[in-house]
């Protein structure tokens, strides 16, 4: 009798879940204690993505080369018989390790382009694995791969082996980015999904900023690589704490496992659990009985004129922000002044930039925010073109302005793109934009390499692309507060101005 009274008392304390069209969120709530815990848990994986993506700045840190041969000033001259690296800042880098100077100077930037190609490949491959085999095995697999391959980089005996190892680290990093985001988004309700999606980017910014701290105290590249990799040991806790996505289990017909996880989450959020099993089973039966709708393809994004235009201009925004953010992050190391302080400040502005994006997209809308942030990047970069002869402080300040604009743009293109494409081709649209954006990040190190022919060339190219992004965004419709387009017909009419009927 006492146990029954206790159960009745506990039942009264449970808060019913608000029922929505989303069967999963209708069981666990929009954003409760469990989602908050899971949010912070998944954020741990984002630090490593910042470290491994931007780490090249210090792995290939500046170690100026000079010639010690008498009466010879050019260290790359055939007359120079005795070359010497300046190791006053960095004791060793991949430049000094494999003598990447003179005619081999561009190989260092090429290694970073290989990293960006690895991220692009990993995002696609692990994304497919997550869809086929589940979010949990894909996520755990890429976290373990990031740890193992990151440690292998530390002992690379040859430059080609270093590039291969860094490609594999980047491959795992790209997978971590994709699978962690999907895991998080699939248990967060629509009321907070917007905020969570943007704040999810902050650990990447913190990871980027902390690289300067690591590099300041660890001046040898192998130990630096070890320090940014060994943290991944923490990811072993994911084996015990990260369950499979209940949404993926539901859509693939694994109802018993999905119900078990949903009941656990509901109990943590203090919601009733007795209705979960019948509601999930009923919803799945209805899903099976429903006539399947025609799925869209990549070609459908370009089949009609207005949707084609929106796809092109949104993809351009992705290319530009990836190019500017990653390119200027690397270009900062080529400017004068304290490399550690420069990069710490430049990376740190990404944190308020991401937070500001939340406010701007909410009150100004996605379109105007994107125009303003791209304009800010364009102003900073074009100013840098004309101020390359000025003091280091002036140059670094202009570069930081450009980076700050990109830090606002980055989370916005995720949000804006997701709302712009219709449901039937949303995955295709976002996948295409992400792939082309990674193409921009692959080109970024090579564009930075052009600075040796003139320091103004790199910011000029990035500035022109930023201006093109501003112009293109004017042709995109606003999506704030509007229902998401569902069909291809919606995609063609969504945002199009309706002409008033003529009398």
Short mmCIF file of C-alpha atoms in Angstrom, two decimals:
data_model
loop_
_atom_site.label_atom_id
_atom_site.label_comp_id
_atom_site.label_asym_id
_atom_site.label_seq_id
_atom_site.Cartn_x
_atom_site.Cartn_y
_atom_site.Cartn_z
CA UNK A 1 0.00 0.00 0.00
CA UNK A 2 2.85 2.32 0.88
CA UNK A 3 4.64 1.56 -2.42
CA UNK A 4 1.45 2.25 -4.37
CA UNK A 5 1.00 5.60 -2.63
CA UNK A 6 4.64 6.46 -3.36
CA UNK A 7 4.19 5.64 -7.06
CA UNK A 8 1.01 7.72 -7.18
CA UNK A 9 2.83 10.59 -5.52
CA UNK A 10 5.71 10.35 -7.99
CA UNK A 11 3.26 10.21 -10.86
CA UNK A 12 1.64 13.45 -9.73
CA UNK A 13 5.04 15.16 -9.76
CA UNK A 14 5.60 14.28 -13.43
CA UNK A 15 4.89 17.02 -15.93
CA UNK A 16 3.02 15.97 -19.10
CA UNK A 17 4.79 16.62 -22.39
CA UNK A 18 3.30 19.09 -24.83
CA UNK A 19 2.18 17.05 -27.84
CA UNK A 20 3.42 18.21 -31.25
CA UNK A 21 3.64 16.82 -34.77
CA UNK A 22 7.05 15.42 -33.84
CA UNK A 23 6.46 12.01 -32.24
CA UNK A 24 9.93 11.88 -30.63
CA UNK A 25 9.79 15.33 -29.02
CA UNK A 26 6.23 14.55 -27.89
CA UNK A 27 7.67 11.86 -25.61
CA UNK A 28 10.73 13.61 -24.11
CA UNK A 29 9.95 17.32 -24.28
CA UNK A 30 11.51 20.15 -26.26
CA UNK A 31 14.60 20.74 -24.12
CA UNK A 32 14.86 19.24 -20.65
CA UNK A 33 17.59 18.25 -18.20
CA UNK A 34 18.74 15.34 -20.35
CA UNK A 35 19.08 17.43 -23.52
CA UNK A 36 21.06 20.03 -21.56
CA UNK A 37 23.40 17.36 -20.19
CA UNK A 38 23.75 15.78 -23.65
CA UNK A 39 24.45 19.19 -25.19
CA UNK A 40 27.44 19.82 -22.90
CA UNK A 41 28.61 16.23 -23.32
CA UNK A 42 28.67 16.45 -27.12
CA UNK A 43 30.34 19.87 -27.00
CA UNK A 44 33.52 18.18 -25.72
CA UNK A 45 34.04 16.70 -29.17
CA UNK A 46 34.01 20.13 -30.81
CA UNK A 47 37.22 21.30 -29.13
CA UNK A 48 39.22 18.73 -31.06
CA UNK A 49 37.72 19.82 -34.36
CA UNK A 50 39.07 23.33 -33.81
CA UNK A 51 42.50 22.05 -32.78
CA UNK A 52 43.03 19.68 -35.69
CA UNK A 53 41.50 21.94 -38.34
CA UNK A 54 43.49 25.09 -37.48
CA UNK A 55 46.58 23.47 -35.87
CA UNK A 56 48.60 23.93 -39.07
CA UNK A 57 49.16 27.57 -38.08
CA UNK A 58 51.63 26.43 -35.42
CA UNK A 59 52.67 23.07 -36.88
CA UNK A 60 54.12 25.10 -39.76
CA UNK A 61 54.93 28.17 -37.65
CA UNK A 62 57.30 30.84 -38.98
CA UNK A 63 60.96 29.78 -38.84
CA UNK A 64 62.78 32.26 -41.10
CA UNK A 65 65.63 30.87 -43.19
CA UNK A 66 68.94 32.72 -43.59
CA UNK A 67 72.23 32.04 -45.34
CA UNK A 68 75.43 31.87 -43.33
CA UNK A 69 77.66 31.69 -46.38
CA UNK A 70 79.84 34.79 -46.61
CA UNK A 71 78.69 37.45 -49.10
CA UNK A 72 75.48 35.51 -49.93
CA UNK A 73 72.15 36.88 -48.70
CA UNK A 74 69.67 34.68 -50.56
CA UNK A 75 69.33 31.37 -48.68
CA UNK A 76 67.72 29.79 -51.75
CA UNK A 77 70.62 30.71 -54.01
CA UNK A 78 72.85 27.97 -55.41
CA UNK A 79 75.78 29.89 -53.92
CA UNK A 80 74.44 29.45 -50.40
CA UNK A 81 76.20 26.44 -48.91
CA UNK A 82 75.14 26.88 -45.29
CA UNK A 83 71.47 27.54 -44.47
CA UNK A 84 70.20 28.24 -40.97
CA UNK A 85 66.68 28.36 -39.49
CA UNK A 86 65.73 30.95 -36.90
CA UNK A 87 64.43 28.80 -34.03
CA UNK A 88 64.07 31.63 -31.53
CA UNK A 89 60.24 31.35 -31.65
CA UNK A 90 59.65 27.71 -32.57
CA UNK A 91 62.27 25.10 -31.80
CA UNK A 92 60.94 22.80 -34.50
CA UNK A 93 58.14 22.83 -37.08
CA UNK A 94 57.30 20.72 -40.11
CA UNK A 95 59.22 23.38 -42.07
CA UNK A 96 62.48 22.69 -40.22
CA UNK A 97 61.78 18.95 -39.96
CA UNK A 98 61.57 18.36 -43.72
CA UNK A 99 63.27 21.51 -45.03
CA UNK A 100 60.12 22.89 -46.69
CA UNK A 101 61.76 26.02 -48.03
CA UNK A 102 62.69 27.56 -51.37
CA UNK A 103 61.26 25.37 -54.17
CA UNK A 104 59.47 23.18 -51.58
CA UNK A 105 57.88 26.11 -49.73
CA UNK A 106 54.39 25.53 -51.13
CA UNK A 107 54.29 21.96 -49.79
CA UNK A 108 53.45 23.24 -46.30
CA UNK A 109 50.29 24.96 -47.57
CA UNK A 110 49.51 21.92 -49.71
CA UNK A 111 49.51 19.77 -46.56
CA UNK A 112 46.78 22.00 -45.09
CA UNK A 113 44.73 21.73 -48.29
CA UNK A 114 44.98 17.96 -47.87
CA UNK A 115 43.60 18.40 -44.34
CA UNK A 116 40.61 20.33 -45.67
CA UNK A 117 40.02 17.66 -48.30
CA UNK A 118 40.08 15.09 -45.49
CA UNK A 119 37.42 17.01 -43.56
CA UNK A 120 35.22 17.19 -46.64
CA UNK A 121 35.64 13.45 -47.32
CA UNK A 122 35.07 12.48 -43.69
CA UNK A 123 31.88 14.54 -43.47
CA UNK A 124 30.41 12.73 -46.47
CA UNK A 125 31.58 9.17 -45.67
CA UNK A 126 30.77 9.22 -41.95
CA UNK A 127 27.46 10.90 -42.79
CA UNK A 128 26.56 7.92 -44.99
CA UNK A 129 27.76 5.47 -42.32
CA UNK A 130 25.60 7.25 -39.73
CA UNK A 131 22.54 6.92 -41.96
CA UNK A 132 23.17 3.25 -42.70
CA UNK A 133 24.67 1.84 -39.46
CA UNK A 134 23.51 4.33 -36.85
CA UNK A 135 24.67 7.60 -35.31
CA UNK A 136 26.35 6.01 -32.27
CA UNK A 137 28.78 3.63 -34.07
CA UNK A 138 29.71 6.34 -36.58
CA UNK A 139 30.31 8.91 -33.82
CA UNK A 140 32.32 6.55 -31.61
CA UNK A 141 34.29 5.35 -34.61
CA UNK A 142 35.40 8.80 -35.72
CA UNK A 143 36.26 9.84 -32.14
CA UNK A 144 38.51 6.77 -31.72
CA UNK A 145 40.02 7.30 -35.17
CA UNK A 146 40.79 10.93 -34.31
CA UNK A 147 42.70 9.83 -31.20
CA UNK A 148 44.73 7.04 -32.87
CA UNK A 149 45.62 8.88 -36.09
CA UNK A 150 46.41 12.09 -34.19
CA UNK A 151 49.01 10.22 -32.15
CA UNK A 152 50.44 8.65 -35.32
CA UNK A 153 51.06 12.16 -36.70
CA UNK A 154 53.40 12.78 -33.76
CA UNK A 155 55.80 10.07 -34.91
CA UNK A 156 55.70 10.74 -38.66
CA UNK A 157 59.15 9.91 -40.11
CA UNK A 158 58.54 11.37 -43.58
CA UNK A 159 56.60 14.32 -44.96
CA UNK A 160 54.36 12.13 -47.14
CA UNK A 161 53.55 10.03 -44.07
CA UNK A 162 52.74 13.22 -42.15
CA UNK A 163 50.34 14.32 -44.91
CA UNK A 164 48.65 10.91 -44.98
CA UNK A 165 48.30 10.85 -41.19
CA UNK A 166 46.93 14.40 -41.10
CA UNK A 167 44.45 13.46 -43.84
CA UNK A 168 43.19 10.58 -41.68
CA UNK A 169 42.90 12.87 -38.63
CA UNK A 170 40.95 15.35 -40.74
CA UNK A 171 38.81 12.53 -42.12
CA UNK A 172 37.86 11.60 -38.55
CA UNK A 173 37.41 15.27 -37.63
CA UNK A 174 34.95 15.79 -40.49
CA UNK A 175 33.01 12.77 -39.28
CA UNK A 176 32.97 14.12 -35.73
CA UNK A 177 31.53 17.43 -36.95
CA UNK A 178 28.73 15.74 -38.88
CA UNK A 179 27.69 12.93 -36.53
CA UNK A 180 27.86 14.98 -33.31
CA UNK A 181 25.62 17.68 -34.81
CA UNK A 182 23.08 15.10 -36.01
CA UNK A 183 23.02 13.30 -32.64
CA UNK A 184 22.31 16.57 -30.88
CA UNK A 185 19.72 17.93 -33.29
CA UNK A 186 17.68 14.72 -33.30
CA UNK A 187 16.71 14.98 -29.62
CA UNK A 188 16.28 18.78 -29.37
CA UNK A 189 12.84 20.26 -30.07
CA UNK A 190 12.14 23.08 -32.54
CA UNK A 191 11.76 25.76 -29.87
CA UNK A 192 15.45 25.55 -28.92
CA UNK A 193 16.95 23.92 -32.00
CA UNK A 194 17.87 27.32 -33.47
CA UNK A 195 19.76 28.44 -30.36
CA UNK A 196 21.48 25.09 -29.82
CA UNK A 197 22.59 24.90 -33.47
CA UNK A 198 24.37 28.25 -33.20
CA UNK A 199 25.87 27.81 -29.71
CA UNK A 200 27.16 24.42 -30.86
CA UNK A 201 29.86 26.32 -32.81
CA UNK A 202 31.39 28.04 -29.76
CA UNK A 203 33.69 25.16 -28.63
CA UNK A 204 35.26 25.24 -32.09
CA UNK A 205 36.10 28.92 -31.50
CA UNK A 206 37.45 28.16 -28.03
CA UNK A 207 39.53 25.32 -29.46
CA UNK A 208 40.91 27.67 -32.11
CA UNK A 209 41.78 30.30 -29.49
CA UNK A 210 43.44 27.81 -27.13
CA UNK A 211 45.86 26.73 -29.86
CA UNK A 212 47.87 29.89 -29.21
CA UNK A 213 48.18 28.93 -25.54
CA UNK A 214 49.32 25.39 -26.38
CA UNK A 215 51.85 26.70 -28.91
CA UNK A 216 53.20 29.35 -26.53
CA UNK A 217 54.23 26.74 -23.97
CA UNK A 218 55.05 23.91 -26.41
CA UNK A 219 57.42 25.09 -29.16
CA UNK A 220 58.21 21.68 -30.72
CA UNK A 221 55.71 20.50 -33.31
CA UNK A 222 55.61 16.83 -32.33
CA UNK A 223 54.82 17.60 -28.69
CA UNK A 224 52.37 20.28 -29.79
CA UNK A 225 50.53 17.72 -31.91
CA UNK A 226 50.56 15.30 -28.97
CA UNK A 227 49.07 17.91 -26.64
CA UNK A 228 46.11 18.67 -28.91
CA UNK A 229 45.48 14.97 -29.54
CA UNK A 230 45.74 13.37 -26.10
CA UNK A 231 42.61 15.20 -24.91
CA UNK A 232 40.67 12.83 -27.18
CA UNK A 233 41.16 10.12 -24.55
CA UNK A 234 38.25 11.80 -22.79
CA UNK A 235 36.04 10.64 -25.66
CA UNK A 236 36.18 7.10 -24.25
CA UNK A 237 33.43 8.17 -21.83
CA UNK A 238 31.13 8.37 -24.85
CA UNK A 239 31.07 4.57 -24.96
CA UNK A 240 29.07 4.61 -21.73
CA UNK A 241 27.21 7.93 -21.99
CA UNK A 242 26.17 8.37 -25.64
CA UNK A 243 23.18 6.22 -26.67
CA UNK A 244 21.95 5.61 -30.18
CA UNK A 245 19.65 8.29 -31.59
CA UNK A 246 16.08 7.26 -30.67
CA UNK A 247 14.88 9.06 -33.80
CA UNK A 248 17.13 6.95 -36.05
CA UNK A 249 16.03 3.77 -34.27
CA UNK A 250 12.39 4.78 -34.74
CA UNK A 251 12.68 5.56 -38.45
CA UNK A 252 14.54 2.27 -39.09
CA UNK A 253 11.92 0.18 -37.27
CA UNK A 254 13.92 -0.68 -34.14
CA UNK A 255 11.04 0.33 -31.90
CA UNK A 256 11.96 -1.62 -28.75
CA UNK A 257 15.39 0.03 -28.52
CA UNK A 258 13.97 3.44 -29.37
CA UNK A 259 11.26 3.14 -26.70
CA UNK A 260 13.79 2.05 -24.08
CA UNK A 261 15.98 5.11 -24.71
CA UNK A 262 13.00 7.47 -24.87
CA UNK A 263 11.74 6.18 -21.52
CA UNK A 264 15.15 6.81 -19.97
CA UNK A 265 15.23 10.38 -21.32
CA UNK A 266 11.64 11.03 -20.24
CA UNK A 267 12.38 9.88 -16.68
CA UNK A 268 15.41 12.19 -16.56
CA UNK A 269 13.22 15.08 -17.76
CA UNK A 270 10.52 14.12 -15.21
CA UNK A 271 7.91 13.26 -17.84
CA UNK A 272 5.49 10.31 -17.74
CA UNK A 273 6.59 7.15 -19.57
CA UNK A 274 3.49 4.93 -19.64
CA UNK A 275 2.21 6.36 -22.95
CA UNK A 276 5.53 6.20 -24.83
CA UNK A 277 5.23 2.60 -26.04
CA UNK A 278 1.66 2.80 -27.42
CA UNK A 279 2.20 6.24 -29.01
CA UNK A 280 5.47 5.24 -30.70
CA UNK A 281 3.97 1.99 -32.00
CA UNK A 282 0.89 3.79 -33.30
CA UNK A 283 2.94 6.52 -34.95
CA UNK A 284 5.18 3.95 -36.64
CA UNK A 285 2.18 2.00 -37.91
CA UNK A 286 0.80 5.22 -39.40
CA UNK A 287 4.20 5.97 -40.91
CA UNK A 288 4.30 2.55 -42.56
CA UNK A 289 0.78 2.90 -43.89
CA UNK A 290 1.39 6.33 -45.32
CA UNK A 291 1.98 6.52 -49.06
CA UNK A 292 5.66 7.31 -49.50
CA UNK A 293 6.28 10.68 -51.06
CA UNK A 294 8.71 11.13 -53.91
CA UNK A 295 12.16 11.96 -52.63
CA UNK A 296 14.06 14.82 -54.18
CA UNK A 297 17.49 14.55 -55.77
CA UNK A 298 20.46 16.82 -56.22
CA UNK A 299 19.30 17.58 -59.76
CA UNK A 300 16.00 18.94 -58.41
CA UNK A 301 17.91 21.82 -56.81
CA UNK A 302 18.66 23.12 -60.31
CA UNK A 303 15.53 22.03 -62.16
CA UNK A 304 13.50 25.24 -61.67
CA UNK A 305 14.86 28.80 -62.06
CA UNK A 306 14.11 30.36 -58.65
CA UNK A 307 15.24 27.36 -56.60
CA UNK A 308 18.33 27.13 -58.82
CA UNK A 309 19.17 30.76 -58.11
CA UNK A 310 18.74 30.30 -54.36
CA UNK A 311 20.93 27.19 -54.42
CA UNK A 312 23.72 28.96 -56.29
CA UNK A 313 23.79 32.04 -54.05
CA UNK A 314 23.56 30.02 -50.82
CA UNK A 315 26.40 27.76 -52.02
CA UNK A 316 28.42 30.90 -52.79
CA UNK A 317 27.95 32.08 -49.20
CA UNK A 318 29.27 28.75 -47.94
CA UNK A 319 32.31 28.86 -50.22
CA UNK A 320 33.17 32.41 -49.16
CA UNK A 321 32.81 31.93 -45.40
CA UNK A 322 34.93 28.75 -45.42
CA UNK A 323 37.54 30.42 -47.60
CA UNK A 324 37.71 33.62 -45.53
CA UNK A 325 37.57 32.01 -42.07
CA UNK A 326 40.16 29.30 -42.65
CA UNK A 327 42.24 31.39 -45.05
CA UNK A 328 42.52 34.43 -42.80
CA UNK A 329 43.22 32.23 -39.79
CA UNK A 330 46.30 30.97 -41.62
CA UNK A 331 47.18 34.36 -43.14
CA UNK A 332 47.38 35.85 -39.63
CA UNK A 333 50.57 33.85 -39.03
CA UNK A 334 52.20 35.62 -41.98
CA UNK A 335 51.59 39.10 -40.55
CA UNK A 336 54.08 40.78 -38.25
CA UNK A 337 53.83 41.07 -34.49
CA UNK A 338 53.44 38.38 -31.87
CA UNK A 339 52.04 35.30 -33.61
CA UNK A 340 50.60 33.91 -30.38
CA UNK A 341 48.80 37.09 -29.40
CA UNK A 342 47.60 37.73 -32.96
CA UNK A 343 46.01 34.31 -33.27
CA UNK A 344 44.60 34.33 -29.74
CA UNK A 345 42.81 37.63 -30.38
CA UNK A 346 41.68 36.63 -33.87
CA UNK A 347 40.26 33.32 -32.66
CA UNK A 348 38.67 34.84 -29.56
CA UNK A 349 36.52 37.22 -31.61
CA UNK A 350 34.75 34.14 -32.94
CA UNK A 351 33.07 33.60 -29.57
CA UNK A 352 31.26 36.98 -29.38
CA UNK A 353 30.68 36.69 -33.13
CA UNK A 354 28.78 33.45 -32.67
CA UNK A 355 26.82 34.85 -29.73
CA UNK A 356 26.02 38.00 -31.71
CA UNK A 357 24.71 35.80 -34.52
CA UNK A 358 22.00 34.51 -32.16
CA UNK A 359 20.76 38.04 -31.47
CA UNK A 360 21.09 39.32 -35.03
CA UNK A 361 19.28 36.40 -36.68
CA UNK A 362 16.47 36.68 -34.16
CA UNK A 363 15.86 40.42 -34.50
CA UNK A 364 17.28 41.34 -37.92
CA UNK A 365 16.54 38.11 -39.76
CA UNK A 366 18.84 35.69 -41.55
CA UNK A 367 19.19 37.66 -44.79
CA UNK A 368 20.13 41.06 -43.34
CA UNK A 369 22.49 39.42 -40.84
CA UNK A 370 24.27 37.62 -43.68
CA UNK A 371 24.55 40.83 -45.72
CA UNK A 372 25.99 42.75 -42.75
CA UNK A 373 28.45 40.04 -41.72
CA UNK A 374 29.76 39.52 -45.26
CA UNK A 375 30.02 43.30 -45.64
CA UNK A 376 32.07 43.49 -42.44
CA UNK A 377 34.44 40.84 -43.78
CA UNK A 378 34.71 42.68 -47.11
CA UNK A 379 35.50 46.02 -45.39
CA UNK A 380 38.22 44.53 -43.19
CA UNK A 381 39.85 42.64 -46.05
CA UNK A 382 39.76 45.49 -48.56
CA UNK A 383 41.21 47.86 -45.97
CA UNK A 384 44.02 45.37 -45.44
CA UNK A 385 44.78 45.45 -49.17
CA UNK A 386 45.60 49.16 -48.97
CA UNK A 387 47.24 49.07 -45.53
CA UNK A 388 49.81 46.30 -45.99
CA UNK A 389 52.59 48.87 -45.61
CA UNK A 390 51.23 50.11 -42.31
CA UNK A 391 52.17 48.92 -38.82
CA UNK A 392 51.59 45.34 -37.68
CA UNK A 393 48.86 46.51 -35.32
CA UNK A 394 46.90 48.10 -38.18
CA UNK A 395 47.22 45.03 -40.40
CA UNK A 396 46.24 42.60 -37.67
CA UNK A 397 43.26 44.80 -36.73
CA UNK A 398 41.96 44.73 -40.31
CA UNK A 399 42.40 40.96 -40.49
CA UNK A 400 40.51 40.55 -37.20
CA UNK A 401 37.60 42.61 -38.58
CA UNK A 402 37.44 40.25 -41.56
CA UNK A 403 37.53 37.21 -39.31
CA UNK A 404 34.89 38.64 -36.98
CA UNK A 405 32.49 39.04 -39.89
CA UNK A 406 33.13 35.43 -40.92
CA UNK A 407 32.51 34.22 -37.35
CA UNK A 408 29.00 35.72 -37.55
CA UNK A 409 28.42 34.29 -41.01
CA UNK A 410 29.44 30.70 -40.20
CA UNK A 411 26.61 29.69 -37.84
CA UNK A 412 24.13 31.71 -39.88
CA UNK A 413 24.69 29.77 -43.13
CA UNK A 414 23.91 26.53 -41.28
CA UNK A 415 20.64 27.98 -40.00
CA UNK A 416 19.70 29.92 -43.15
CA UNK A 417 20.44 27.04 -45.52
CA UNK A 418 18.40 24.62 -43.44
CA UNK A 419 15.39 26.92 -43.66
CA UNK A 420 15.82 27.88 -47.30
CA UNK A 421 15.78 24.45 -48.96
CA UNK A 422 12.50 22.49 -49.13
CA UNK A 423 12.23 19.34 -47.01
CA UNK A 424 12.43 16.88 -49.91
CA UNK A 425 15.87 18.20 -50.94
CA UNK A 426 17.06 19.79 -47.69
CA UNK A 427 19.73 17.15 -47.06
CA UNK A 428 20.89 17.36 -50.66
CA UNK A 429 21.03 21.15 -50.53
CA UNK A 430 22.93 21.32 -47.26
CA UNK A 431 25.24 18.51 -48.36
CA UNK A 432 26.03 20.31 -51.61
CA UNK A 433 26.69 23.62 -49.82
CA UNK A 434 28.89 21.94 -47.21
CA UNK A 435 30.90 20.13 -49.88
CA UNK A 436 31.44 23.29 -51.94
CA UNK A 437 32.28 25.18 -48.73
CA UNK A 438 35.00 22.63 -47.97
CA UNK A 439 36.22 23.23 -51.51
CA UNK A 440 36.68 26.86 -50.52
CA UNK A 441 38.66 25.82 -47.44
CA UNK A 442 40.86 23.60 -49.64
CA UNK A 443 41.69 26.60 -51.83
CA UNK A 444 42.27 28.91 -48.85
CA UNK A 445 45.85 27.75 -47.97
CA UNK A 446 46.87 27.94 -51.62
CA UNK A 447 45.51 31.50 -51.86
CA UNK A 448 47.48 32.36 -48.70
CA UNK A 449 50.60 31.06 -50.45
CA UNK A 450 50.22 33.88 -53.02
CA UNK A 451 51.20 36.34 -50.26
CA UNK A 452 54.87 35.66 -51.03
CA UNK A 453 54.36 37.45 -54.36
CA UNK A 454 52.66 40.38 -52.61
CA UNK A 455 51.06 40.60 -49.18
CA UNK A 456 48.05 42.45 -50.64
CA UNK A 457 47.08 39.64 -53.07
CA UNK A 458 45.57 37.27 -50.50
CA UNK A 459 43.23 39.77 -48.78
CA UNK A 460 42.25 41.16 -52.20
CA UNK A 461 41.04 37.74 -53.39
CA UNK A 462 39.19 37.07 -50.14
CA UNK A 463 37.73 40.59 -50.19
CA UNK A 464 36.41 40.24 -53.75
CA UNK A 465 34.73 36.96 -52.86
CA UNK A 466 33.15 38.58 -49.79
CA UNK A 467 31.74 41.38 -51.95
CA UNK A 468 30.31 38.77 -54.33
CA UNK A 469 28.65 37.08 -51.33
CA UNK A 470 27.06 40.37 -50.27
CA UNK A 471 25.64 40.95 -53.74
CA UNK A 472 24.35 37.38 -54.04
CA UNK A 473 22.61 37.46 -50.65
CA UNK A 474 20.35 40.30 -51.83
CA UNK A 475 18.68 37.76 -54.13
CA UNK A 476 17.84 35.37 -51.28
CA UNK A 477 14.47 35.59 -49.47
CA UNK A 478 14.09 36.07 -45.72
CA UNK A 479 13.10 32.88 -43.83
CA UNK A 480 12.69 34.12 -40.24
CA UNK A 481 9.31 33.19 -38.77
CA UNK A 482 8.07 31.53 -41.97
CA UNK A 483 6.93 27.91 -42.27
CA UNK A 484 9.56 25.69 -43.84
CA UNK A 485 9.05 24.86 -47.52
CA UNK A 486 8.15 21.18 -47.91
CA UNK A 487 7.81 20.28 -51.60
CA UNK A 488 9.72 21.24 -54.74
CA UNK A 489 6.77 23.47 -55.65
CA UNK A 490 7.19 25.24 -52.31
CA UNK A 491 10.88 25.62 -53.04
CA UNK A 492 10.12 27.41 -56.29
CA UNK A 493 7.50 29.76 -54.80
CA UNK A 494 8.99 30.26 -51.31
CA UNK A 495 10.21 33.85 -51.03
CA UNK A 496 9.04 34.89 -54.47
CA UNK A 497 7.20 38.22 -54.46
CA UNK A 498 3.63 37.91 -55.64
CA UNK A 499 2.67 40.53 -58.19
CA UNK A 500 -0.66 42.25 -57.47
CA UNK A 501 -3.44 41.25 -59.82
CA UNK A 502 -4.18 43.79 -62.50
CA UNK A 503 -7.66 45.26 -62.66
#
